PDB file of C-alpha atoms in Angstrom:
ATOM      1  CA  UNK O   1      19.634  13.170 -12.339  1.00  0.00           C
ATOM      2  CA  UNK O   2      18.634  12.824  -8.745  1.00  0.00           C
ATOM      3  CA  UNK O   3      17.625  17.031  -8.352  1.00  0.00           C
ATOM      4  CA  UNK O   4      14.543  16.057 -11.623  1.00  0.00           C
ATOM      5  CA  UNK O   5      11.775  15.774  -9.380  1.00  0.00           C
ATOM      6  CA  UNK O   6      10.292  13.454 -11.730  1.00  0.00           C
ATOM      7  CA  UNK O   7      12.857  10.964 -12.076  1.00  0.00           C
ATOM      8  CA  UNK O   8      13.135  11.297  -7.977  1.00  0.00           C
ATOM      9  CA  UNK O   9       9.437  10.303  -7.562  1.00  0.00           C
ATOM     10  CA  UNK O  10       9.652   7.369  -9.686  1.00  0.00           C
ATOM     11  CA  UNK O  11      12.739   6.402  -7.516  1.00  0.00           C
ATOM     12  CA  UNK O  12      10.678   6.625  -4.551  1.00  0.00           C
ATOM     13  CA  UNK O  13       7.821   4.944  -5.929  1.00  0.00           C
ATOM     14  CA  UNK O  14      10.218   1.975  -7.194  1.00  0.00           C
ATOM     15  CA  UNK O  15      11.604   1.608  -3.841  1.00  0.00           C
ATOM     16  CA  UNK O  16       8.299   1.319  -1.895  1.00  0.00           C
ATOM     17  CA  UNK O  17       7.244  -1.362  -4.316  1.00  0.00           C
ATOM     18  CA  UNK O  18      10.757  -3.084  -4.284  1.00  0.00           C
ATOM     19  CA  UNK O  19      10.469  -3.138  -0.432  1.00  0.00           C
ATOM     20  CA  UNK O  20       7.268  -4.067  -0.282  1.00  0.00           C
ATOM     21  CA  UNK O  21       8.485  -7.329  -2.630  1.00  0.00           C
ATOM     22  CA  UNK O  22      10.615  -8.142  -0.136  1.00  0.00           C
ATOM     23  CA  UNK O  23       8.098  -7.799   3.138  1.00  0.00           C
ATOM     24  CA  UNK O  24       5.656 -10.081   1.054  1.00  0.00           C
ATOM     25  CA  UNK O  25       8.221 -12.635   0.659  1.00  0.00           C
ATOM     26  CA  UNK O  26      11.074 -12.741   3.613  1.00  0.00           C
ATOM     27  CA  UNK O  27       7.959 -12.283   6.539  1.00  0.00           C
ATOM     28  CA  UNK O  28       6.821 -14.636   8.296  1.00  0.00           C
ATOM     29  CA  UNK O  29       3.847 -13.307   9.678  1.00  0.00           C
ATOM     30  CA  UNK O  30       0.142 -12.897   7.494  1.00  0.00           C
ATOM     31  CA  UNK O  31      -0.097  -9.481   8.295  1.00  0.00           C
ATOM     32  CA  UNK O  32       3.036  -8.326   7.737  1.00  0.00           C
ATOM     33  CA  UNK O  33       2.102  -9.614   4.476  1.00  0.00           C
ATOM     34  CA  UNK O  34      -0.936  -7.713   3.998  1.00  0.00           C
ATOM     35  CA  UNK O  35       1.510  -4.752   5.148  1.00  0.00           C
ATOM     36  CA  UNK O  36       3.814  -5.032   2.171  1.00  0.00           C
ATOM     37  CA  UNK O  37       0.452  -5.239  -0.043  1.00  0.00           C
ATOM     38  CA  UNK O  38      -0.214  -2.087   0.551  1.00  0.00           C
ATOM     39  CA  UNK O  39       3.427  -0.910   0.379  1.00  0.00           C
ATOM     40  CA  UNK O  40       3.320  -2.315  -3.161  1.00  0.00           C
ATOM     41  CA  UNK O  41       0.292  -0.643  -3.909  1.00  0.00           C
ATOM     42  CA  UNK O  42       1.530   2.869  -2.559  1.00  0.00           C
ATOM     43  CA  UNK O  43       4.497   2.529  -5.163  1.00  0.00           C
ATOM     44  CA  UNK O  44       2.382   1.898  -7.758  1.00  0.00           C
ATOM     45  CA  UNK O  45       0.307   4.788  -6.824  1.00  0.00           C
ATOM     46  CA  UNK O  46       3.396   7.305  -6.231  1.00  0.00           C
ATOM     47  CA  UNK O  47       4.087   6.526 -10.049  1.00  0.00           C
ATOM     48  CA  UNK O  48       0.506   7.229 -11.047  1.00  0.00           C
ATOM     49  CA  UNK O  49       0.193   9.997  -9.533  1.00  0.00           C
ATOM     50  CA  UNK O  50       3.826  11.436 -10.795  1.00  0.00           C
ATOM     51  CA  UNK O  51       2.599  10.739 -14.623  1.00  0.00           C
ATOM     52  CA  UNK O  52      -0.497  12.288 -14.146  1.00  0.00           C
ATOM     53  CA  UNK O  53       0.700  15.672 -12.988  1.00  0.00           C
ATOM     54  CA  UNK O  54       1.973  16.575 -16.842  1.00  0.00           C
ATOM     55  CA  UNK O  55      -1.721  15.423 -17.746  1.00  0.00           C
ATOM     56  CA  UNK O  56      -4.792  17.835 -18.114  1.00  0.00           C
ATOM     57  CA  UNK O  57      -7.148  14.929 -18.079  1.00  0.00           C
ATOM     58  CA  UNK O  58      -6.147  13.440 -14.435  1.00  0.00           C
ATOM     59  CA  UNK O  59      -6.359   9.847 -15.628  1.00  0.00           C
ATOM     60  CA  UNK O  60      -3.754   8.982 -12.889  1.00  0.00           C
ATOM     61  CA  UNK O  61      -4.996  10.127 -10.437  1.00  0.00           C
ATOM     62  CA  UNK O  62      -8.506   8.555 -11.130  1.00  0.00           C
ATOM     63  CA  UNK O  63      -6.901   5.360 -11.388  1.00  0.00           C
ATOM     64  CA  UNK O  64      -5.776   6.323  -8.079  1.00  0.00           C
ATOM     65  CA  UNK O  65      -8.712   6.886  -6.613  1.00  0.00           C
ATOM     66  CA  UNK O  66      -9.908   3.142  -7.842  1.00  0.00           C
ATOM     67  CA  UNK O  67      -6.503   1.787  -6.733  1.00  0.00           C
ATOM     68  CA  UNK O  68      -6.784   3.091  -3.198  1.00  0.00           C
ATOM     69  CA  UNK O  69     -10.497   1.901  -3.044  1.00  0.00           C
ATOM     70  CA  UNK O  70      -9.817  -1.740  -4.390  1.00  0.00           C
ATOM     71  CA  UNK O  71      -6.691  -1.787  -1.726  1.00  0.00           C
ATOM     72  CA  UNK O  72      -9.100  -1.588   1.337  1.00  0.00           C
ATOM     73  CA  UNK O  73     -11.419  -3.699  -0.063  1.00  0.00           C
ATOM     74  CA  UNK O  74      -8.256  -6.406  -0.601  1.00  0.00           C
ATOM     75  CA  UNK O  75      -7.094  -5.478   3.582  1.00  0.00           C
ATOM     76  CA  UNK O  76     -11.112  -5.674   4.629  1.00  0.00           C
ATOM     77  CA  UNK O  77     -11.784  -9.189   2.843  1.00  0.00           C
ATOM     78  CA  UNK O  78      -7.689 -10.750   3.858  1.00  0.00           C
ATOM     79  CA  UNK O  79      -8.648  -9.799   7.934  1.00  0.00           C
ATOM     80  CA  UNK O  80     -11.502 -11.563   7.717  1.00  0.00           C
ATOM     81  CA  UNK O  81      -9.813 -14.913   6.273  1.00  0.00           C
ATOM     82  CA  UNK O  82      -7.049 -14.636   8.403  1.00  0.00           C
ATOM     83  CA  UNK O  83      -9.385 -14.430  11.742  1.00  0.00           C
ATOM     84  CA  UNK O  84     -11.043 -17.534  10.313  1.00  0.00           C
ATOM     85  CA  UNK O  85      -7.618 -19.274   9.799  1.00  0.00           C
ATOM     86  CA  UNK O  86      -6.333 -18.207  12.745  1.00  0.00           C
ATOM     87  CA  UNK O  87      -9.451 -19.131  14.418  1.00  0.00           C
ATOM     88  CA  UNK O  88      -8.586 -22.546  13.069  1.00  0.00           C
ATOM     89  CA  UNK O  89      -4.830 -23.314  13.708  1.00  0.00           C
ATOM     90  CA  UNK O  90      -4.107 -20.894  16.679  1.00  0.00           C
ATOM     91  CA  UNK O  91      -1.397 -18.976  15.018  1.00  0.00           C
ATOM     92  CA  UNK O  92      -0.618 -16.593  12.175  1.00  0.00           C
ATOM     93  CA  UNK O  93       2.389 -17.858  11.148  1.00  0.00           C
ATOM     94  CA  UNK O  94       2.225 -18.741   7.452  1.00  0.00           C
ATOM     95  CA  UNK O  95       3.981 -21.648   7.677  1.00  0.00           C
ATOM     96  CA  UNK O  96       1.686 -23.496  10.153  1.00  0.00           C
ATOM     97  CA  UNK O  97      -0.767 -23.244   7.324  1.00  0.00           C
ATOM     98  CA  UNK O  98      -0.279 -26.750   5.720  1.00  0.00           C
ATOM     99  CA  UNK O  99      -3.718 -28.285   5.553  1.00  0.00           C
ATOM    100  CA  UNK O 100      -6.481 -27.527   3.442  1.00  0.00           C
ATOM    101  CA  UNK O 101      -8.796 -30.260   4.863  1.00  0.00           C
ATOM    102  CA  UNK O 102     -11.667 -28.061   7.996  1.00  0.00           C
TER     103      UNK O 102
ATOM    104  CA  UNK Z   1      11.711  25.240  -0.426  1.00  0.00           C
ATOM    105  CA  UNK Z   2       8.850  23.025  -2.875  1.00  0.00           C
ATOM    106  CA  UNK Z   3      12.670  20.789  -4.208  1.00  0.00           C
ATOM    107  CA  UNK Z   4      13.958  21.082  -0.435  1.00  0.00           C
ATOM    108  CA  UNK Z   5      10.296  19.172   0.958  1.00  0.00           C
ATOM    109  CA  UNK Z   6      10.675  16.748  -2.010  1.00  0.00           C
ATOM    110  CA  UNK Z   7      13.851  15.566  -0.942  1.00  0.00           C
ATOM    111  CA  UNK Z   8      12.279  15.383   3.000  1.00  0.00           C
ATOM    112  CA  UNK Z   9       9.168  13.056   1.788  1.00  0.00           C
ATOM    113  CA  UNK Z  10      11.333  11.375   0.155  1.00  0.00           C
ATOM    114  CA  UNK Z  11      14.109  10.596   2.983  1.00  0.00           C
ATOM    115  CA  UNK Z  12      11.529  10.034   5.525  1.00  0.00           C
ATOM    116  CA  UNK Z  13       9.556   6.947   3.485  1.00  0.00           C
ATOM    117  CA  UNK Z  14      12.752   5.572   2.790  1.00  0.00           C
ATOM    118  CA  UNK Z  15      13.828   5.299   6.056  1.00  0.00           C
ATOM    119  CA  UNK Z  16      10.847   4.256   7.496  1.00  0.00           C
ATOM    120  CA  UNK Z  17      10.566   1.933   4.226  1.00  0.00           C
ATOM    121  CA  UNK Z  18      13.857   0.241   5.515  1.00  0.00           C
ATOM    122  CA  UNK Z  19      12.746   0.091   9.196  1.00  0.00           C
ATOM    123  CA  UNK Z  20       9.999  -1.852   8.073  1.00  0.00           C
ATOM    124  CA  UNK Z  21      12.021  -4.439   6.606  1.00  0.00           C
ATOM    125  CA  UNK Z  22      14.194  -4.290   9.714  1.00  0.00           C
ATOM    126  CA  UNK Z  23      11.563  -4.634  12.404  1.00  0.00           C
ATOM    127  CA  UNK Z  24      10.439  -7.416  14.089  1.00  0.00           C
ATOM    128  CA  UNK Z  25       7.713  -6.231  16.397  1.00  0.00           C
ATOM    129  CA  UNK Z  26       4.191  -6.394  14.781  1.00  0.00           C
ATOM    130  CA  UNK Z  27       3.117  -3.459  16.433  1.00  0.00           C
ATOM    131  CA  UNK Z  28       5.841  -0.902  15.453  1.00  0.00           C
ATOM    132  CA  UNK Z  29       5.470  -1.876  11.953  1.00  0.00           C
ATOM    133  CA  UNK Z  30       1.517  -1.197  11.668  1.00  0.00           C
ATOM    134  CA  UNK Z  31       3.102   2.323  13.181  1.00  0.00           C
ATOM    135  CA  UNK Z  32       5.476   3.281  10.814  1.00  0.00           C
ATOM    136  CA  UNK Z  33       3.421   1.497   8.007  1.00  0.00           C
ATOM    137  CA  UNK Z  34       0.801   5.062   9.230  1.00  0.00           C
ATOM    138  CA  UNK Z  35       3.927   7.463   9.289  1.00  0.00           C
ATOM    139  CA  UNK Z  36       5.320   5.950   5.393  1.00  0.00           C
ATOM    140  CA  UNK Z  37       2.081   6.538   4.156  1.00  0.00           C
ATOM    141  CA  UNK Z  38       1.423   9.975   6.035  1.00  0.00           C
ATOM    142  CA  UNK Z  39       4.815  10.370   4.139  1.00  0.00           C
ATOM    143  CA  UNK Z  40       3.234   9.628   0.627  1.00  0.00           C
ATOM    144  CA  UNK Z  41       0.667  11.170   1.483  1.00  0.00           C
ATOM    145  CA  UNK Z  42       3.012  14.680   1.833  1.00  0.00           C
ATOM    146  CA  UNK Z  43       4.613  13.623  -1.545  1.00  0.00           C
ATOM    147  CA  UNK Z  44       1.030  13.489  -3.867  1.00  0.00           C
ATOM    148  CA  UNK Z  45       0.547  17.041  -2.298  1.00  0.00           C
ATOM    149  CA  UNK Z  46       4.071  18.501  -3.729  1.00  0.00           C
ATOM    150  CA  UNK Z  47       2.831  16.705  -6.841  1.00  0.00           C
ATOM    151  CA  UNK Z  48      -0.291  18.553  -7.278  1.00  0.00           C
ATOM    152  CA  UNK Z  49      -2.718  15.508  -6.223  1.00  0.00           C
ATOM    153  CA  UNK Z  50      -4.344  17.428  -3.598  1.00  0.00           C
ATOM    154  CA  UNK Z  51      -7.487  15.349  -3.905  1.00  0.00           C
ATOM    155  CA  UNK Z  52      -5.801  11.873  -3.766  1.00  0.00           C
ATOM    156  CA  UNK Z  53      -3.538  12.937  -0.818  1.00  0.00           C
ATOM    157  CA  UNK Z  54      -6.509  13.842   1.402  1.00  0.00           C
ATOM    158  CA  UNK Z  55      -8.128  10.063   0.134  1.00  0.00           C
ATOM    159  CA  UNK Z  56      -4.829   8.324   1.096  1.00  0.00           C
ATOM    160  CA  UNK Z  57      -5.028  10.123   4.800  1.00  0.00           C
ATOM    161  CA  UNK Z  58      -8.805   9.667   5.356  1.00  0.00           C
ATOM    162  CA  UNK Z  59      -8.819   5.871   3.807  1.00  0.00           C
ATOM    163  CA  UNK Z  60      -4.995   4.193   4.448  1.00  0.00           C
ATOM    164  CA  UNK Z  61      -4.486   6.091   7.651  1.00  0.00           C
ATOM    165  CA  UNK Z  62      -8.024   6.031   9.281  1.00  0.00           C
ATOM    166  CA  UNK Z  63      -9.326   2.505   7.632  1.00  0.00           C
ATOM    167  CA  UNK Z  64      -7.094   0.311   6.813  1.00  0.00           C
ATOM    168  CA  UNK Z  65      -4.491   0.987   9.971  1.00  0.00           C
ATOM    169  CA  UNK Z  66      -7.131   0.613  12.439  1.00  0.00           C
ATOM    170  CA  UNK Z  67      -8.191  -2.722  10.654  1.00  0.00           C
ATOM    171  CA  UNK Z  68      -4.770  -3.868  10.649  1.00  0.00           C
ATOM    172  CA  UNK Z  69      -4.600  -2.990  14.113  1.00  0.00           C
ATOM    173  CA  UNK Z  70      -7.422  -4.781  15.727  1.00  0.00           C
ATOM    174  CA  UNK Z  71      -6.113  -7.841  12.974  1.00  0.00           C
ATOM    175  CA  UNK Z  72      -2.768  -7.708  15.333  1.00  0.00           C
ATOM    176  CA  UNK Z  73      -5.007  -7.874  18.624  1.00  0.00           C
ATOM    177  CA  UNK Z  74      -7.020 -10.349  17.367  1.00  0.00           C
ATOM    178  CA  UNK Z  75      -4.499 -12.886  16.267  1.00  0.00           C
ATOM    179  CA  UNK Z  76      -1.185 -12.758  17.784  1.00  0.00           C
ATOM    180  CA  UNK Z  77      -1.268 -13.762  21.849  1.00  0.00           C
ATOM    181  CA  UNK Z  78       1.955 -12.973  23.657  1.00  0.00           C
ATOM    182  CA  UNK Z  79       2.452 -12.712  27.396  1.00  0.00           C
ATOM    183  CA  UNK Z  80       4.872  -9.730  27.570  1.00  0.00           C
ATOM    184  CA  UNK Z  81       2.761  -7.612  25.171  1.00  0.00           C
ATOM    185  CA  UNK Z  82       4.910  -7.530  22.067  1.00  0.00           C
ATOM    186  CA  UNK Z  83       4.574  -9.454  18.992  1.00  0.00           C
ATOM    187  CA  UNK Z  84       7.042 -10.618  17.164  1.00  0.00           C
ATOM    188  CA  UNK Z  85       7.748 -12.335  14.220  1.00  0.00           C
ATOM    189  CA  UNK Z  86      10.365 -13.770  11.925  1.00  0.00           C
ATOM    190  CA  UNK Z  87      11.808 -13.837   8.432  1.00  0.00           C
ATOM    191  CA  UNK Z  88      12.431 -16.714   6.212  1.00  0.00           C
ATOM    192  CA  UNK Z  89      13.383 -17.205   2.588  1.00  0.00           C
ATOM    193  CA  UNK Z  90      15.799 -14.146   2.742  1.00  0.00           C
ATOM    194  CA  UNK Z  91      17.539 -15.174  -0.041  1.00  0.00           C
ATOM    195  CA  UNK Z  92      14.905 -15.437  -2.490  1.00  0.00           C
ATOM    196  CA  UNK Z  93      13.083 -12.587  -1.515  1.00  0.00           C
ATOM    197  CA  UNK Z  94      16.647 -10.658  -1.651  1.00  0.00           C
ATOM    198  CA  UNK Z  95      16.826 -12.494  -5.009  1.00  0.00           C
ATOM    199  CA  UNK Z  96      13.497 -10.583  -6.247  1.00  0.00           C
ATOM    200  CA  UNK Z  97      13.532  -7.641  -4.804  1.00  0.00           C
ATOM    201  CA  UNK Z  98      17.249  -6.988  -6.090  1.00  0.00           C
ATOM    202  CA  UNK Z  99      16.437  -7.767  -9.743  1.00  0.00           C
ATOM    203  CA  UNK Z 100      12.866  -5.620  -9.649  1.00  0.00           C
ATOM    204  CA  UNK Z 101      15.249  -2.643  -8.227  1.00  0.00           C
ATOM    205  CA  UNK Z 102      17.542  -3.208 -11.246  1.00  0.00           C
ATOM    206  CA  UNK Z 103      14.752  -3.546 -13.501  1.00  0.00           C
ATOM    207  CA  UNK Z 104      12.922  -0.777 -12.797  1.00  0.00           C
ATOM    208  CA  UNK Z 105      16.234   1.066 -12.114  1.00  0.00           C
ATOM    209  CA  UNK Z 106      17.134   0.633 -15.983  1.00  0.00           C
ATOM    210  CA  UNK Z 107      13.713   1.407 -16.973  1.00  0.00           C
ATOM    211  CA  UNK Z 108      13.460   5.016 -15.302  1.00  0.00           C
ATOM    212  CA  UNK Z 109      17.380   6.096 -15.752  1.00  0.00           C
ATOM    213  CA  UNK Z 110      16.057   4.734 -19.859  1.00  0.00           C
ATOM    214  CA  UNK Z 111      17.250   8.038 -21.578  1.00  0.00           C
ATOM    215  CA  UNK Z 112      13.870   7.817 -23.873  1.00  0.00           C
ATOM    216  CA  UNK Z 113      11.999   8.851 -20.787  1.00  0.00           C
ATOM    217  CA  UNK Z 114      12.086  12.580 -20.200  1.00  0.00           C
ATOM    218  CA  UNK Z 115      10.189  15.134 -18.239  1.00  0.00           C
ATOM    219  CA  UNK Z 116       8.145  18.101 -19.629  1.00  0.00           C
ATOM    220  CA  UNK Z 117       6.490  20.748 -17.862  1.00  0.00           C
ATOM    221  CA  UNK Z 118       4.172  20.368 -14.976  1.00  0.00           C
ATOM    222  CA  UNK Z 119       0.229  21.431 -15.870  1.00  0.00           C
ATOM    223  CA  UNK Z 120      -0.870  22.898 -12.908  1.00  0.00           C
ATOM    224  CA  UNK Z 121      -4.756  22.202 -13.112  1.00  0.00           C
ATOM    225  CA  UNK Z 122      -6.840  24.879 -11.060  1.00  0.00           C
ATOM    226  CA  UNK Z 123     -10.143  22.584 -10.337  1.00  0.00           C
ATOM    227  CA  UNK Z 124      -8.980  19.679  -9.703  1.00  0.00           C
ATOM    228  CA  UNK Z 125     -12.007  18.298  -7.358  1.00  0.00           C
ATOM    229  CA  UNK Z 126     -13.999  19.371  -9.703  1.00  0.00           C
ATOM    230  CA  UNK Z 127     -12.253  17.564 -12.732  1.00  0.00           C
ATOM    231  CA  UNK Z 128     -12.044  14.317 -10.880  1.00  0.00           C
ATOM    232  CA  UNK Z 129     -15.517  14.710  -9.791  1.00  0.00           C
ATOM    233  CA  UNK Z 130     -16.978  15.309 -13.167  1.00  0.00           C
ATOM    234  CA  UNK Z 131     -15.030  12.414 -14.836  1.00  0.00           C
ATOM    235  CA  UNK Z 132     -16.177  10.231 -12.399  1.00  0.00           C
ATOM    236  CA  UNK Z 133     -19.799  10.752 -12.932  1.00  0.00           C
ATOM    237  CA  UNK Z 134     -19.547  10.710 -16.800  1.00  0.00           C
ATOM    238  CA  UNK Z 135     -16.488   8.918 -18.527  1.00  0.00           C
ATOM    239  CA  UNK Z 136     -15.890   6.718 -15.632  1.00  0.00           C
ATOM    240  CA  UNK Z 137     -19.418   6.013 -14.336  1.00  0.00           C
ATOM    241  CA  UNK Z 138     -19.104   2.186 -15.491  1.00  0.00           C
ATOM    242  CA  UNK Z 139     -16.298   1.850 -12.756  1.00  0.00           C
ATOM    243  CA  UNK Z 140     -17.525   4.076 -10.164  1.00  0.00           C
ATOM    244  CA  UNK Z 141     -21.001   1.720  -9.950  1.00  0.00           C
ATOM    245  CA  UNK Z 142     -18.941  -1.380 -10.174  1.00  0.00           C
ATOM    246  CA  UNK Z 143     -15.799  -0.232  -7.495  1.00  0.00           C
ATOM    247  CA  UNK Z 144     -19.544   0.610  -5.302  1.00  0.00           C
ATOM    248  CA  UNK Z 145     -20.869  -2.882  -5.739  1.00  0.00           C
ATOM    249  CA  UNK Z 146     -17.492  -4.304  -5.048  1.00  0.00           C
ATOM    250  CA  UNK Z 147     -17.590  -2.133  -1.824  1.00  0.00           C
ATOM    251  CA  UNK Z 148     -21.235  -3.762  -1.202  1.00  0.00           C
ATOM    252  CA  UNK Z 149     -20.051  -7.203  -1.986  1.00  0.00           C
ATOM    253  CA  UNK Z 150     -16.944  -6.989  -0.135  1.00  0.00           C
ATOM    254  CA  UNK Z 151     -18.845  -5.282   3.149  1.00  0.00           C
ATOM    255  CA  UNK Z 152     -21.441  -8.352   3.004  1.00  0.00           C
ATOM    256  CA  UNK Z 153     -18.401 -10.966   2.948  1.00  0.00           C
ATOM    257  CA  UNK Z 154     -16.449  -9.690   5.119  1.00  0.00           C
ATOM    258  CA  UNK Z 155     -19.526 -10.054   7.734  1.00  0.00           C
ATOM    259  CA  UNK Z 156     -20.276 -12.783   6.614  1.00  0.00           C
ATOM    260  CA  UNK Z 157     -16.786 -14.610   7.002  1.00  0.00           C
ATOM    261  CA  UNK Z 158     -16.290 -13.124  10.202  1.00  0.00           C
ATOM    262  CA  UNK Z 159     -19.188 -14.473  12.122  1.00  0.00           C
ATOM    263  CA  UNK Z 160     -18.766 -17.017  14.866  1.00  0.00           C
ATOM    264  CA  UNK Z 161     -20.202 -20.175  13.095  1.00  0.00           C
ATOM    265  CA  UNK Z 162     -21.528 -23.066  14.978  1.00  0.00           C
ATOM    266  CA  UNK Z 163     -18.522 -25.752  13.968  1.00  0.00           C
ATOM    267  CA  UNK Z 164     -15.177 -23.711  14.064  1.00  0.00           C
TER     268      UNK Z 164
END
């Protein structure tokens, strides 16, 4: 089952997003975070792109396009906050972030 | 030699999939963050997305690496130069990531789901360019305001301000 290239893509796509599940959560550091973001966005992407290669009509891989877009508008907008934040307690450790009040 | 490069794309971003779980140095893992998705990258082009794989080099590995980067310089202060970092919650997040592998594990191995052939499209610039201009013009203008929007925040939040 593992020589379909298909089935092997969607493998590989289900691992980077199962990986990147488990950066988001088990780090403790913010960008590490944003780091399995994007991993989890890459596997959704691998799969997109798999589908849309039996497709005449490249819908995948215009979704793509969009997907890839919105992810560095996610990274560029998440720096930002997190110099402000950091700016504000001195670390980026996510659990040092307990206070709402400026 | 096409099935033998598969298999090498696919080998190298797991491995450097699991190294990034592994690691605890900031800096190696904005590295091999660059070489997974160089990695992907390599996979959209044996999958015929010649178009996307050049976007995912010019926008993951040019823009958002270097962003991350100066993110790492900019907030993390060490004295012997390397950042590190730790992990917490590892059960949980062994917890979900476990179960999304099974899930998704039942869901592709699902014997409903087959393959058919592979439709090798000959312009495929061209395609994507057309369709974005005319079926998906609505979401081309918007994704270019968001860009807009999102370039004007980001400046804006970034500033020094006079309080903080």
């Amino acid at each position: 089952m593992m020589r379909d290239p298909v089935t092997f893509g969607l493998f590989i796509g289900g691992f980077l997003f199962c990986i990147g599940l488990l950066i988001v959560i088990i780090k403790k550091n913010a960008i590490f975070v944003f780091i399995g973001i994007e991993l989890m966005l890459n596997g959704a992407n691998v799969n997109l792109v798999i589908f849309s290669e039996n497709d005449p009509n490249l819908q995948g891989q215009l979704m793509g396009v969009f997907v890839i877009v919105l992810a560095a508008a996610e990274s560029v907008v998440g720096l930002a906050i997190l110099l402000n934040v950091f700016k504000y307690f001195q670390s980026s450790n996510l659990n040092d972030f307990n206070q709402l009040k400026h | 030699m096409i099935e033998l490069l598969t298999y090498v794309f696919g080998a190298l971003i797991v491995v450097s999939g699991l190294a990034l779980v592994f690691t605890n140095n900031l800096i190696h893992a904005a590295f091999l963050l660059a070489f997974c998705l160089l990695n992907v990258a390599g996979f959209y082009v044996i999958h015929h997305a010649n178009f996307l794989a050049i976007v995912q080099i010019l926008i993951y590995a040019g823009g958002i690496l270097i962003l991350l980067a100066f993110g790492i310089m900019l907030t993390n202060r060490s004295e012997n130069g390397k950042v590190l970092t730790k992990n917490h919650l590892l059960f949980f997040g062994l917890l979900c990531a476990v179960g999304m592998a099974m899930m998704l594990y039942a869901l592709i191995t699902n014997p409903k789901t087959g393959t058919i052939e592979a439709i090798q499209s000959v312009e495929q610039v061209t395609q994507i360019g057309m369709r974005l201009l005319t079926q998906y013009i609505l979401a081309f203008e918007l994704i270019a305001f968001l860009l807009l929007v999102v370039l004007v925040g980001a400046a804006f939040t970034g500033k020094k301000s006079y309080d903080a």
